[in-house]
Amino acid sequence: MSTAITPPRNSLGAFARSTARSALTLSGTVVAIVIVWTVFLRTVNVSPLVAKSPFDVWNYLVTAQDAAAHRSAIWSLLARTLTDASLGFALGLTLAAAVSLLFYFSDTIEQMFVPTMTALHAIPMVTVAPILVLVFGRGSVGTAVIGSAIVFVPALLTMLQGIRSAPRTDLDMCNAFGGSTWTSFTKVALPHAIPTWFTAARITVTTSIVGALLAEWLASGAGLGGQMLRDANEFQFGQLWSSVVVLTIVCVAIYQFVALMEAVVRSRMNSAR
Amino acid sequence: MTAEFDRRQLLRGLALGGFALAAPGALAACGASGSGTSGSGTGSSGFGIASQRLAWIKNTEFAGSYFADKNGYYKAAGFSGSELISGGPTAPPIESDVLSRTFAGVSQVPIVASAVTQGAPLKIIGAVYQRYAGCIMSMTAKPIRTPNDLYGKTIGCASSSEPVWRAFLAALRLDTSRIKTVPVQGDPIGITKGEIDGYLGFINAQAIDLRHKGFDVTTMLLADVGFPLVGQTYITTQENIDKHRDKVKAFLKAEIQGWKDVLANPQLATDITVNEYGKDLKLDPKATLDSCKAGNKLILNGDKQQQIITISDKDAAENIKSIAAGGLKLDVGNLFELGPIREVYKENPSLAL
């Protein structure tokens, strides 16, 4: 990838193209969901009071008499969930970036900890979360820790790959001209690592929303995560399905946005070489 | 390379779409996880399978149904057999199973009432517990004995119990700004660590478990402190009541017989729960016996000739009042259909205790 020759491109045009592509992907996703969803409901035997159709959700959010109230209820819950997600996302990525840089300087530490961390990641968060709640409480700290615990490992592995992808030849050249370890880190390794931070961000951004929902379910009871569980127990399936749809659309949109940022950063960092 | 890049981007987008698709899919698939059909055949050959969706895992809370199956009461009443579908933390809502795939189910008054308010054609046709089993558990060193003791405390509550909890707070006009409710799904171990002060659990389940682990636990039964509510309510659809009334009555008769056996022999009820129906759960026999006995206390109302599983008109009206405070406005007739069980006792007076 690093040695491949990327044709020089007008970055504004590239930006416009990838924006258009994102919009196209988004609308394609929506159409696909509606089709599969409708077909699925027709094939399973679930009461329409429970299994809501795309039409029911549209009605709940747009055409019903109190649709505005429904929307504002979901909106404020969503705002809370996204805030919770951003805490875990920021903490998880920061920690992963810091640790990946630490590992760059010490192979020993890396070999000591990476297998353990990967193994720990295999433990379902549902079982670990109650312990994290006992330690960190049910406030924003607890939420951030649960969210970051989900984000951290995949982000770290991606970032490590990035910092290791610095071309051997470039590093050798740096050494040959008398550059210190620090110089080769700042001049070669870091520029190669930064684009992968954005890759890590793209990979984990939707995971961080899952983490927030989990924290809301198990720790705070707030946001969409808390409300969706209450909905299921109070037979509020209109709100539940609408929440799922809103979350899905928001996840896709956020993912596309981060993917766009990644593409921009990558093209800039590559053309700088 | 550019084309490759584009295609990947698109594929990623679609993969994410797939993830999103899985979400509503999983929700609906929940409904599909129960097995079996609601044997709706009502010909002269019988009532088909007595299928029932239980409110929870197969512990002693459903021992009456185990006896009805084991001792042949379902078959004697005209069913060809029975199917007990267990619930649990990941099971779909009981009401949705009863609406689409089982003949009957066991649920809680506020949850059924929520469903009925949303237009679900369901009715409560009886209740095993005259007093709802929900209680606030606390450590005896820092006990919660009265509703006023709740002030300044943090109470853990599973999301499945939240409707009951909020109805309770509203019915007793407690100041919710002075009581902190936090989600605790499942294990109430937090009260032993002081992370929470109380936990809304069942007097015949989590309270017994903690005591068997050696903790000194104090309980406050919600139904004893001004929140009259029946528990373990049998529900079925309006269609079954209208079109298959005899089947509803046959089902209730078998349940009554089963529960009479549980009252008569809690040890045997425990044995069949631990060794047979709930075998996979690896229940502790001693704790299970205590659970069964605690449950039996909730079944009895002190009347020597009690007609178990029935609900008096007065109790039904009080239940409606209890949940009305929480915003569920229904009439007795919207939620309860007690004709069938009254008829069962009229036709079989010997079923009374």
CSV table of N, CA and C in Angstrom, one decimal, chain B residues 119-238:
chain,number,residue,atom,x,y,z
B,119,GLY,N,-53.8,-2.4,22.6
B,119,GLY,CA,-54.8,-3.0,21.7
B,119,GLY,C,-54.6,-4.5,21.6
B,120,ALA,N,-53.8,-5.2,22.4
B,120,ALA,CA,-53.6,-6.6,22.3
B,120,ALA,C,-54.9,-7.3,22.8
B,121,PRO,N,-55.5,-8.2,22.1
B,121,PRO,CA,-56.7,-8.8,22.5
B,121,PRO,C,-56.4,-10.0,23.5
B,122,LEU,N,-56.0,-9.6,24.7
B,122,LEU,CA,-55.6,-10.6,25.7
B,122,LEU,C,-56.5,-10.4,27.0
B,123,LYS,N,-56.7,-11.4,27.8
B,123,LYS,CA,-57.4,-11.3,29.0
B,123,LYS,C,-56.7,-12.2,30.1
B,124,ILE,N,-56.8,-11.7,31.3
B,124,ILE,CA,-56.3,-12.5,32.4
B,124,ILE,C,-57.4,-13.4,32.9
B,125,ILE,N,-57.1,-14.7,32.9
B,125,ILE,CA,-58.2,-15.7,33.2
B,125,ILE,C,-58.0,-16.3,34.6
B,126,GLY,N,-57.0,-16.0,35.3
B,126,GLY,CA,-56.8,-16.5,36.6
B,126,GLY,C,-55.4,-16.1,37.1
B,127,ALA,N,-55.1,-16.4,38.4
B,127,ALA,CA,-53.8,-16.0,38.9
B,127,ALA,C,-53.4,-17.0,40.0
B,128,VAL,N,-52.2,-17.5,39.9
B,128,VAL,CA,-51.7,-18.5,40.9
B,128,VAL,C,-51.5,-17.8,42.2
B,129,TYR,N,-50.8,-16.7,42.2
B,129,TYR,CA,-50.5,-16.1,43.5
B,129,TYR,C,-51.5,-15.0,43.8
B,130,GLN,N,-52.1,-15.1,45.0
B,130,GLN,CA,-53.1,-14.1,45.4
B,130,GLN,C,-52.3,-12.8,45.8
B,131,ARG,N,-51.1,-12.9,46.1
B,131,ARG,CA,-50.2,-11.8,46.3
B,131,ARG,C,-49.0,-11.9,45.4
B,132,TYR,N,-48.7,-10.8,44.7
B,132,TYR,CA,-47.6,-10.8,43.7
B,132,TYR,C,-46.3,-11.0,44.5
B,133,ALA,N,-45.4,-11.8,43.9
B,133,ALA,CA,-44.2,-12.2,44.7
B,133,ALA,C,-43.1,-11.2,44.8
B,134,GLY,N,-43.3,-10.1,44.1
B,134,GLY,CA,-42.2,-9.0,44.1
B,134,GLY,C,-42.0,-8.4,45.4
B,135,CYS,N,-40.8,-8.3,45.8
B,135,CYS,CA,-40.5,-7.7,47.1
B,135,CYS,C,-39.2,-6.9,47.0
B,136,ILE,N,-39.0,-6.0,47.9
B,136,ILE,CA,-37.8,-5.2,48.0
B,136,ILE,C,-36.9,-6.0,49.0
B,137,MET,N,-35.8,-6.5,48.5
B,137,MET,CA,-34.8,-7.2,49.3
B,137,MET,C,-33.7,-6.2,49.8
B,138,SER,N,-33.4,-6.3,51.0
B,138,SER,CA,-32.3,-5.5,51.5
B,138,SER,C,-31.5,-6.3,52.6
B,139,MET,N,-30.3,-5.8,52.9
B,139,MET,CA,-29.5,-6.4,53.9
B,139,MET,C,-30.1,-6.1,55.3
B,140,THR,N,-30.2,-7.1,56.2
B,140,THR,CA,-30.9,-6.8,57.5
B,140,THR,C,-30.1,-5.8,58.3
B,141,ALA,N,-28.8,-5.6,58.0
B,141,ALA,CA,-28.0,-4.6,58.6
B,141,ALA,C,-28.4,-3.2,58.2
B,142,LYS,N,-29.0,-3.1,57.1
B,142,LYS,CA,-29.5,-1.8,56.6
B,142,LYS,C,-30.9,-2.0,55.9
B,143,PRO,N,-31.9,-2.3,56.8
B,143,PRO,CA,-33.1,-2.9,56.2
B,143,PRO,C,-34.0,-1.9,55.6
B,144,ILE,N,-34.8,-2.4,54.7
B,144,ILE,CA,-35.9,-1.6,54.1
B,144,ILE,C,-37.2,-2.4,54.5
B,145,ARG,N,-37.9,-1.9,55.5
B,145,ARG,CA,-39.1,-2.6,56.0
B,145,ARG,C,-40.4,-2.0,55.6
B,146,THR,N,-40.4,-0.6,55.4
B,146,THR,CA,-41.6,0.1,55.0
B,146,THR,C,-41.3,0.9,53.8
B,147,PRO,N,-42.4,1.3,53.1
B,147,PRO,CA,-42.1,2.2,51.9
B,147,PRO,C,-41.3,3.4,52.2
B,148,ASN,N,-41.5,4.0,53.4
B,148,ASN,CA,-40.8,5.2,53.8
B,148,ASN,C,-39.3,5.0,53.9
B,149,ASP,N,-38.9,3.7,54.2
B,149,ASP,CA,-37.5,3.4,54.3
B,149,ASP,C,-36.8,3.5,52.9
B,150,LEU,N,-37.6,3.5,51.9
B,150,LEU,CA,-37.0,3.6,50.5
B,150,LEU,C,-36.3,4.9,50.2
B,151,TYR,N,-36.8,6.0,51.0
B,151,TYR,CA,-36.2,7.3,50.7
B,151,TYR,C,-34.7,7.4,51.0
B,152,GLY,N,-34.0,8.0,50.0
B,152,GLY,CA,-32.6,8.1,50.1
B,152,GLY,C,-31.8,6.8,49.7
B,153,LYS,N,-32.6,5.8,49.2
B,153,LYS,CA,-31.9,4.6,48.9
B,153,LYS,C,-31.8,4.4,47.4
B,154,THR,N,-30.8,3.5,47.0
B,154,THR,CA,-30.7,3.2,45.6
B,154,THR,C,-31.3,1.7,45.4
B,155,ILE,N,-32.2,1.6,44.5
B,155,ILE,CA,-32.9,0.3,44.3
B,155,ILE,C,-32.6,-0.2,43.0
B,156,GLY,N,-32.1,-1.5,42.9
B,156,GLY,CA,-31.8,-2.1,41.7
B,156,GLY,C,-33.1,-2.8,41.2
B,157,CYS,N,-33.3,-2.8,39.9
B,157,CYS,CA,-34.5,-3.3,39.3
B,157,CYS,C,-34.2,-3.9,37.9
B,158,ALA,N,-34.6,-5.1,37.7
B,158,ALA,CA,-34.4,-5.6,36.3
B,158,ALA,C,-35.4,-5.0,35.4
B,159,SER,N,-35.1,-4.8,34.1
B,159,SER,CA,-36.0,-4.1,33.2
B,159,SER,C,-37.3,-4.8,33.1
B,160,SER,N,-37.4,-6.1,33.3
B,160,SER,CA,-38.7,-6.8,33.3
B,160,SER,C,-39.6,-6.4,34.4
B,161,SER,N,-39.0,-6.0,35.5
B,161,SER,CA,-39.8,-5.6,36.7
B,161,SER,C,-40.1,-4.1,36.8
B,162,GLU,N,-39.6,-3.4,35.8
B,162,GLU,CA,-39.7,-1.9,35.9
B,162,GLU,C,-41.2,-1.5,35.9
B,163,PRO,N,-42.0,-2.1,35.0
B,163,PRO,CA,-43.4,-1.7,35.0
B,163,PRO,C,-44.1,-1.8,36.4
B,164,VAL,N,-43.8,-2.9,37.1
B,164,VAL,CA,-44.4,-3.1,38.4
B,164,VAL,C,-43.8,-2.1,39.3
B,165,TRP,N,-42.5,-1.9,39.3
B,165,TRP,CA,-41.9,-0.9,40.2
B,165,TRP,C,-42.4,0.5,40.1
B,166,ARG,N,-42.6,0.9,38.8
B,166,ARG,CA,-43.1,2.3,38.6
B,166,ARG,C,-44.6,2.4,39.0
B,167,ALA,N,-45.3,1.3,38.8
B,167,ALA,CA,-46.7,1.3,39.2
B,167,ALA,C,-46.8,1.4,40.8
B,168,PHE,N,-45.9,0.7,41.4
B,168,PHE,CA,-45.8,0.7,42.9
B,168,PHE,C,-45.5,2.1,43.4
B,169,LEU,N,-44.5,2.7,42.8
B,169,LEU,CA,-44.1,4.0,43.3
B,169,LEU,C,-45.2,5.0,43.1
B,170,ALA,N,-45.9,4.9,42.0
B,170,ALA,CA,-47.0,5.8,41.7
B,170,ALA,C,-48.2,5.5,42.6
B,171,ALA,N,-48.6,4.3,42.8
B,171,ALA,CA,-49.7,3.9,43.6
B,171,ALA,C,-49.6,4.4,45.1
B,172,LEU,N,-48.3,4.3,45.6
B,172,LEU,CA,-48.1,4.7,47.0
B,172,LEU,C,-47.7,6.2,47.1
B,173,ARG,N,-47.8,6.8,45.9
B,173,ARG,CA,-47.5,8.3,45.9
B,173,ARG,C,-46.1,8.6,46.5
B,174,LEU,N,-45.2,7.8,46.2
B,174,LEU,CA,-43.8,8.0,46.8
B,174,LEU,C,-43.1,9.0,45.9
B,175,ASP,N,-42.3,9.8,46.5
B,175,ASP,CA,-41.6,10.9,45.8
B,175,ASP,C,-40.4,10.2,45.1
B,176,THR,N,-40.5,10.1,43.8
B,176,THR,CA,-39.5,9.4,43.0
B,176,THR,C,-38.1,10.1,43.0
B,177,SER,N,-38.2,11.4,43.3
B,177,SER,CA,-36.9,12.1,43.2
B,177,SER,C,-36.0,11.7,44.4
B,178,ARG,N,-36.6,11.1,45.4
B,178,ARG,CA,-35.8,10.7,46.6
B,178,ARG,C,-35.5,9.2,46.6
B,179,ILE,N,-35.9,8.5,45.5
B,179,ILE,CA,-35.5,7.1,45.4
B,179,ILE,C,-34.8,6.9,44.1
B,180,LYS,N,-33.6,6.4,44.2
B,180,LYS,CA,-32.8,6.2,42.9
B,180,LYS,C,-33.0,4.8,42.4
B,181,THR,N,-33.5,4.7,41.2
B,181,THR,CA,-33.6,3.3,40.6
B,181,THR,C,-32.6,3.1,39.6
B,182,VAL,N,-31.9,2.0,39.7
B,182,VAL,CA,-30.8,1.7,38.7
B,182,VAL,C,-31.1,0.3,38.1
B,183,PRO,N,-30.6,0.1,36.9
B,183,PRO,CA,-30.9,-1.2,36.3
B,183,PRO,C,-29.9,-2.2,36.8
B,184,VAL,N,-30.5,-3.3,37.3
B,184,VAL,CA,-29.6,-4.5,37.7
B,184,VAL,C,-30.3,-5.7,37.1
B,185,GLN,N,-29.7,-6.2,36.0
B,185,GLN,CA,-30.3,-7.3,35.3
B,185,GLN,C,-29.8,-8.6,35.9
B,186,GLY,N,-30.7,-9.4,36.5
B,186,GLY,CA,-30.3,-10.7,37.0
B,186,GLY,C,-29.8,-10.6,38.5
B,187,ASP,N,-28.5,-10.9,38.6
B,187,ASP,CA,-28.0,-11.2,40.0
B,187,ASP,C,-28.1,-10.0,40.9
B,188,PRO,N,-28.7,-10.1,42.1
B,188,PRO,CA,-28.8,-9.0,43.0
B,188,PRO,C,-27.6,-8.9,44.0
B,189,ILE,N,-26.5,-9.5,43.6
B,189,ILE,CA,-25.3,-9.5,44.5
B,189,ILE,C,-24.9,-8.2,44.9
B,190,GLY,N,-25.3,-7.1,44.1
B,190,GLY,CA,-24.9,-5.7,44.5
B,190,GLY,C,-25.4,-5.3,45.9
B,191,ILE,N,-26.5,-5.9,46.4
B,191,ILE,CA,-26.9,-5.5,47.7
B,191,ILE,C,-26.0,-6.0,48.8
B,192,THR,N,-25.3,-7.1,48.5
B,192,THR,CA,-24.4,-7.6,49.6
B,192,THR,C,-23.1,-6.8,49.6
B,193,LYS,N,-22.9,-6.1,48.5
B,193,LYS,CA,-21.6,-5.3,48.4
B,193,LYS,C,-21.9,-3.8,48.8
B,194,GLY,N,-23.1,-3.5,49.0
B,194,GLY,CA,-23.4,-2.1,49.3
B,194,GLY,C,-23.5,-1.2,48.1
B,195,GLU,N,-23.4,-1.8,46.9
B,195,GLU,CA,-23.5,-0.9,45.6
B,195,GLU,C,-24.9,-0.4,45.5
B,196,ILE,N,-25.9,-1.3,45.8
B,196,ILE,CA,-27.3,-0.8,45.8
B,196,ILE,C,-27.8,-1.2,47.2
B,197,ASP,N,-28.9,-0.4,47.7
B,197,ASP,CA,-29.4,-0.7,49.0
B,197,ASP,C,-30.5,-1.7,49.0
B,198,GLY,N,-31.2,-1.8,47.8
B,198,GLY,CA,-32.3,-2.7,47.8
B,198,GLY,C,-32.4,-3.3,46.3
B,199,TYR,N,-33.2,-4.4,46.2
B,199,TYR,CA,-33.3,-5.0,44.9
B,199,TYR,C,-34.7,-5.5,44.8
B,200,LEU,N,-35.4,-5.2,43.7
B,200,LEU,CA,-36.7,-5.7,43.5
B,200,LEU,C,-36.7,-7.1,42.9
B,201,GLY,N,-36.8,-8.1,43.8
B,201,GLY,CA,-36.7,-9.4,43.4
B,201,GLY,C,-38.0,-10.2,43.8
B,202,PHE,N,-37.9,-11.5,43.7
B,202,PHE,CA,-39.1,-12.3,44.0
B,202,PHE,C,-38.8,-13.0,45.4
B,203,ILE,N,-39.8,-12.9,46.2
B,203,ILE,CA,-39.6,-13.5,47.6
B,203,ILE,C,-39.4,-15.0,47.6
B,204,ASN,N,-39.8,-15.6,46.5
B,204,ASN,CA,-39.6,-17.1,46.4
B,204,ASN,C,-38.5,-17.4,45.4
B,205,ALA,N,-37.6,-16.4,45.1
B,205,ALA,CA,-36.5,-16.7,44.1
B,205,ALA,C,-35.2,-16.1,44.7
B,206,GLN,N,-34.9,-14.8,44.3
B,206,GLN,CA,-33.6,-14.2,44.6
B,206,GLN,C,-33.4,-14.1,46.2
B,207,ALA,N,-34.6,-13.8,46.9
B,207,ALA,CA,-34.4,-13.7,48.3
B,207,ALA,C,-34.0,-15.1,49.0
B,208,ILE,N,-34.6,-16.1,48.5
B,208,ILE,CA,-34.2,-17.5,49.0
B,208,ILE,C,-32.7,-17.8,48.6
B,209,ASP,N,-32.4,-17.5,47.3
B,209,ASP,CA,-31.0,-17.8,46.9
B,209,ASP,C,-30.0,-17.1,47.8
B,210,LEU,N,-30.2,-15.8,48.0
B,210,LEU,CA,-29.2,-15.1,48.9
B,210,LEU,C,-29.2,-15.6,50.3
B,211,ARG,N,-30.3,-16.0,50.8
B,211,ARG,CA,-30.3,-16.6,52.2
B,211,ARG,C,-29.5,-17.9,52.2
B,212,HIS,N,-29.7,-18.7,51.1
B,212,HIS,CA,-29.0,-19.9,51.0
B,212,HIS,C,-27.5,-19.7,50.8
B,213,LYS,N,-27.1,-18.5,50.3
B,213,LYS,CA,-25.7,-18.2,50.2
B,213,LYS,C,-25.1,-17.7,51.6
B,214,GLY,N,-26.0,-17.6,52.6
B,214,GLY,CA,-25.6,-17.2,53.9
B,214,GLY,C,-25.8,-15.7,54.2
B,215,PHE,N,-26.5,-15.0,53.3
B,215,PHE,CA,-26.7,-13.5,53.6
B,215,PHE,C,-28.0,-13.4,54.4
B,216,ASP,N,-27.9,-12.4,55.3
B,216,ASP,CA,-29.1,-12.1,56.1
B,216,ASP,C,-29.9,-11.0,55.4
B,217,VAL,N,-31.0,-11.5,54.8
B,217,VAL,CA,-31.8,-10.6,53.9
B,217,VAL,C,-33.2,-10.3,54.5
B,218,THR,N,-33.5,-9.0,54.4
B,218,THR,CA,-34.9,-8.6,54.9
B,218,THR,C,-35.7,-8.4,53.6
B,219,THR,N,-37.0,-8.8,53.7
B,219,THR,CA,-37.8,-8.6,52.5
B,219,THR,C,-39.1,-7.7,52.9
B,220,MET,N,-39.5,-7.0,51.9
B,220,MET,CA,-40.8,-6.2,52.0
B,220,MET,C,-41.6,-6.6,50.8
B,221,LEU,N,-42.7,-7.4,51.0
B,221,LEU,CA,-43.5,-7.8,49.9
B,221,LEU,C,-44.4,-6.6,49.4
B,222,LEU,N,-44.3,-6.2,48.2
B,222,LEU,CA,-45.0,-5.0,47.7
B,222,LEU,C,-46.5,-5.2,48.0
B,223,ALA,N,-47.0,-6.4,47.8
B,223,ALA,CA,-48.5,-6.6,48.0
B,223,ALA,C,-48.9,-6.5,49.5
B,224,ASP,N,-47.9,-6.5,50.4
B,224,ASP,CA,-48.2,-6.3,51.8
B,224,ASP,C,-48.2,-4.9,52.3
B,225,VAL,N,-47.7,-4.0,51.5
B,225,VAL,CA,-47.6,-2.6,52.0
B,225,VAL,C,-48.4,-1.6,51.2
B,226,GLY,N,-49.6,-2.1,50.8
B,226,GLY,CA,-50.5,-1.1,50.1
B,226,GLY,C,-50.5,-1.2,48.6
B,227,PHE,N,-50.1,-2.3,48.0
B,227,PHE,CA,-50.0,-2.4,46.6
B,227,PHE,C,-50.7,-3.8,46.2
B,228,PRO,N,-52.0,-3.9,46.4
B,228,PRO,CA,-52.6,-5.2,46.1
B,228,PRO,C,-52.5,-5.6,44.6
B,229,LEU,N,-51.9,-6.7,44.4
B,229,LEU,CA,-51.7,-7.2,43.1
B,229,LEU,C,-51.6,-8.7,43.1
B,230,VAL,N,-52.2,-9.4,42.2
B,230,VAL,CA,-52.1,-10.8,42.1
B,230,VAL,C,-50.8,-11.1,41.2
B,231,GLY,N,-50.3,-12.3,41.3
B,231,GLY,CA,-49.1,-12.7,40.5
B,231,GLY,C,-49.3,-13.9,39.8
B,232,GLN,N,-48.4,-14.2,38.8
B,232,GLN,CA,-48.4,-15.4,38.0
B,232,GLN,C,-49.8,-15.5,37.3
B,233,THR,N,-50.2,-14.5,36.6
B,233,THR,CA,-51.5,-14.5,36.0
B,233,THR,C,-51.6,-15.3,34.7
B,234,TYR,N,-52.6,-16.2,34.6
B,234,TYR,CA,-52.8,-16.9,33.3
B,234,TYR,C,-53.4,-16.0,32.3
B,235,ILE,N,-52.9,-16.0,31.1
B,235,ILE,CA,-53.5,-15.1,30.1
B,235,ILE,C,-53.8,-16.0,28.9
B,236,THR,N,-54.8,-15.6,28.1
B,236,THR,CA,-55.1,-16.2,26.8
B,236,THR,C,-55.7,-15.1,25.9
B,237,THR,N,-56.0,-15.5,24.7
B,237,THR,CA,-56.5,-14.4,23.8
B,237,THR,C,-58.1,-14.4,23.9
B,238,GLN,N,-58.6,-13.2,23.5
B,238,GLN,CA,-60.0,-13.0,23.5
B,238,GLN,C,-60.7,-14.1,22.6
